[in-house]
Amino acid sequence: MRIHVQNPANDPHFAVTEAQWRDAVSRSPDMAGLQVSFASDEEGLTRALPEAEVLLSWVRPLRQRFPVGALPAAAPRLRIIACTSAGVDSAAPFDWLPESIALLNNSGTHADKAGEFGIMAILMLNTGMPAFADAQRRGEWKPIFASTLAGRRVVIVGMGSLGGGVARQARAFGMQVIGVRNGPEPHPDCDETHTTGALDSVLPRAEFLVLACPLTDQTRNLLSRERIALLPRGAGIVNIARGAVWDQDAVCDALEAGHLGGCVTDVAVPEPLPTESRLWRTPGMVVTPHVSADDRARYNDRTLDILFENIRALRESRPLPNRVDPAKGY
Amino acid sequence: MRIHVQNPANDPHFAVTEAQWRDAVSRSPDMAGLQVSFASDEEGLTRALPEAEVLLSWVRPLRQRFPVGALPAAAPRLRIIACTSAGVDSAAPFDWLPESIALLNNSGTHADKAGEFGIMAILMLNTGMPAFADAQRRGEWKPIFASTLAGRRVVIVGMGSLGGGVARQARAFGMQVIGVRNGPEPHPDCDETHTTGALDSVLPRAEFLVLACPLTDQTRNLLSRERIALLPRGAGIVNIARGAVWDQDAVCDALEAGHLGGCVTDVAVPEPLPTESRLWRTPGMVVTPHVSADDRARYNDRTLDILFENIRALRESRPLPNRVDPAKGY
């Protein structure tokens, strides 16, 4: 089986190396027969596509690279496109993707790192760090005393790899965890789970709200101005989903009005966030530059392990665990 | 037995209320016979002292209130002075304290809260939050990708209630925990423990350093300029001890020189820290206003539970678990 790894052209941090490939194969000896090629330029991709059965690629170039209808002729043997990111929203709509090709996300790579980022953000909100950061800018010593997290309530929207990672950590700190997801099935790290349709009834109970869902047509502007108003006064929000999942301006307004206690966001509209954006300067808003889920030391190792799991499933004619449903968008 | 609770005059947050007292007695029915008085003014204290056998008090006023030699006459029946803080450095030297009176600290009240603050601070340093805070002030989107904490090494100086709380959390995140303490005895949440005398050999191994020791003559300037130089380049420091335990200016210099990766300090010299202090403005320095160990919701409950444990020990002629050794200073 022929696999082509198309690395990003200008991002040495996350390029999959031949050494990482060899290590991954040594962890999965059943993958020893795979024939692999690597490239980070256009010519390398063009050269590999006619023979490739599996393409591992950065998600962003996919839609531009493959206009609607072009893929079958360009890559006649392709059966899997595996994306290195968990969110595949930048490749939507999926009209360019033939039904015969399975699109895989990289869900599972990010759980541990996202869980640590999520609990850090919740601890920061609980401790009052956004207010202390504002006070530090003014040189003002102004204690606010906080309790511990045990028994406090967090609502997590999106119970995939990211949300699940946060739920596991929140549980370890003794929090009461309420998960919100599309399906009604319970989650082992949630005390309660509710469907997205019940969101309005859950928000008034959220001391902390974590957004960790994929960006789809259904989740765009999910945390609207109206829904922000449903949160109790003083609530804290963590956004590790996408900037378009909340109404960014309404969040800033709610912080300025004192309705929200603080926010930690790792995502923004647009990214990179321009210097003049009000997000940087809104009191109570902590901004990080889309780093919450990417563990540089372990990212590629996990990416390859997940890819191999899916190839194994393909060989054994099982459903591919990371297959994206183009209709759902995740 | 007569107990007097002297509450701070100007701090309603931490005043012990009669309701909290009643709840504590209901948790410890063997304390039902205690006679208790409350005051927050000087007259109330003066009125109570002649009969009081136990005094529960804020630590700060003790030295000023009781000049050397004054206590036996002022409080002839006093057997215990219980402080509401874990650190009793502001009452040192203990020349005002007769040997017949046991001074108790409040060690144990702070473990859970300090543990959460400590792991938050370590997660922040690992994630690069001090650099992101600086970047946010400039409106600059500049990703730095970090790994998870598993397998990373933290050195904790001071393995009392605060340090023990941080060690427990660090362990839960899979960190390698090295404890430094006066005695050689191992600690259940440390992979290694070393005596303070071995500090110089341990510092070069510290990816993260947590200062959680009491301030005594031995620990003043413990993290000196010379010892800061022993830390590996890029190390992060958390100070939840006292500002005088490190060389505050040398820490700022090391941050400016890029030798240290970042700091989170909850303590400063002096407190409250004046607006003009360079600590507020040193890049990579996160300052919080002495809030790391005080859990407002549970503080007084735990304080009373600990006091009752010590009274129980006195009744049963056991050593008092929270007794301060004036020679050691903690």
Coordinates of C-alpha atoms in Angstrom, one line a residue, chain A residues 13-14 112-113 116-117 119-120 123-124 126-127 129 132-133 135-151 169 173 264 266-268 270-275 279-282 285-291 294-298 302, chain B residues 13-14 112-113 116-117 119-120 123-124 126-127 129 132-133 135-151 169 173 264 266-268 270-275 279-282 285-291 294-298 302:
Chain A
H13 CA 7.3 22.3 13.8
F14 CA 4.7 19.8 12.6
D112 CA -4.3 15.0 26.8
K113 CA -3.0 18.4 25.8
E116 CA -4.4 20.2 30.4
F117 CA -5.1 23.4 28.6
I119 CA -8.2 22.6 33.3
M120 CA -5.5 25.3 33.3
L123 CA -8.3 27.1 37.2
M124 CA -7.3 30.5 35.9
N126 CA -11.7 30.3 39.2
T127 CA -8.6 32.0 40.6
M129 CA -6.4 35.4 36.8
F132 CA -5.2 39.8 38.2
A133 CA -3.7 40.3 34.7
A135 CA -4.6 44.6 37.8
Q136 CA -1.0 43.8 37.0
R137 CA -1.1 46.1 34.0
R138 CA -2.2 48.9 36.4
G139 CA 0.3 47.8 39.1
E140 CA -2.6 47.2 41.5
W141 CA -2.5 44.7 44.4
K142 CA -6.1 43.7 44.9
P143 CA -6.8 40.3 46.4
I144 CA -9.8 38.2 45.4
F145 CA -10.1 34.9 47.3
A146 CA -11.4 31.9 45.5
S147 CA -12.4 28.5 46.6
T148 CA -11.3 25.2 45.1
L149 CA -12.9 23.5 42.1
A150 CA -14.4 20.6 44.0
G151 CA -18.2 20.6 43.6
Q169 CA -9.5 16.6 34.1
F173 CA -10.7 18.0 40.4
V264 CA -9.8 32.3 28.1
D266 CA -7.4 30.0 22.3
V267 CA -9.3 30.8 19.0
A268 CA -10.4 34.0 17.3
P270 CA -9.8 36.0 12.2
E271 CA -6.6 34.1 12.9
P272 CA -4.0 35.4 13.3
L273 CA -5.8 38.1 15.3
P274 CA -4.8 41.6 14.1
T275 CA -3.3 44.0 16.6
L279 CA -10.3 41.0 21.8
W280 CA -6.8 41.7 23.0
R281 CA -7.9 44.7 25.1
T282 CA -11.2 43.6 26.6
M285 CA -10.3 38.3 28.3
V286 CA -7.2 36.1 28.1
V287 CA -6.1 35.3 24.5
T288 CA -3.8 32.5 23.5
P289 CA -2.7 31.9 19.8
H290 CA -4.3 28.6 18.9
V291 CA -2.0 26.4 20.9
D294 CA -1.0 20.8 19.9
D295 CA 1.6 18.8 21.8
R296 CA 4.7 19.4 19.7
A297 CA 6.7 16.6 21.3
R298 CA 4.0 13.9 20.8
R302 CA 0.1 10.1 17.8
Chain B
H13 CA -13.7 37.8 54.6
F14 CA -11.8 35.7 57.1
D112 CA -6.0 21.7 48.6
K113 CA -6.1 25.3 47.5
E116 CA -4.6 23.8 42.8
F117 CA -2.8 27.2 42.6
I119 CA -0.6 23.1 39.4
M120 CA -2.3 26.1 37.7
L123 CA 0.5 24.6 33.7
M124 CA 0.7 28.3 32.9
N126 CA 4.5 25.1 30.7
T127 CA 1.9 26.6 28.3
M129 CA 1.2 32.0 29.5
F132 CA 1.3 35.1 25.9
A133 CA 0.3 37.8 28.5
A135 CA 2.2 39.3 23.6
Q136 CA -1.4 40.2 24.4
R137 CA -0.3 43.6 25.8
R138 CA 1.3 44.2 22.4
G139 CA -1.6 42.7 20.4
E140 CA 0.7 40.0 19.0
W141 CA -0.4 36.5 17.8
K142 CA 2.7 34.4 18.3
P143 CA 2.2 30.7 18.8
I144 CA 4.6 28.7 21.0
F145 CA 3.7 25.0 21.2
A146 CA 4.1 23.1 24.4
S147 CA 4.0 19.5 25.4
T148 CA 2.0 18.0 28.3
L149 CA 3.4 17.8 31.9
A150 CA 3.8 14.0 32.0
G151 CA 7.4 13.0 32.6
Q169 CA -1.3 17.5 42.0
F173 CA -0.3 15.0 36.1
V264 CA 4.3 33.0 38.8
D266 CA 1.9 35.0 44.7
V267 CA 4.2 36.8 47.2
A268 CA 6.3 40.0 47.0
P270 CA 6.8 44.4 50.2
E271 CA 3.1 43.5 50.4
P272 CA 1.0 45.1 49.1
L273 CA 3.4 45.7 46.2
P274 CA 3.6 49.3 45.3
T275 CA 2.6 50.4 41.8
L279 CA 8.0 43.2 39.5
W280 CA 4.7 44.2 37.9
R281 CA 6.4 45.1 34.6
T282 CA 9.2 42.5 34.2
M285 CA 6.5 37.7 35.5
V286 CA 3.0 36.9 36.6
V287 CA 2.0 38.5 39.9
T288 CA -1.0 37.5 42.0
P289 CA -1.8 39.3 45.3
H290 CA -1.2 36.6 48.0
V291 CA -4.3 34.5 47.3
D294 CA -6.8 30.9 51.1
D295 CA -10.0 29.1 50.2
R296 CA -12.6 31.6 51.4
A297 CA -15.4 29.1 51.4
R298 CA -13.7 26.5 53.5
R302 CA -10.8 23.9 58.4

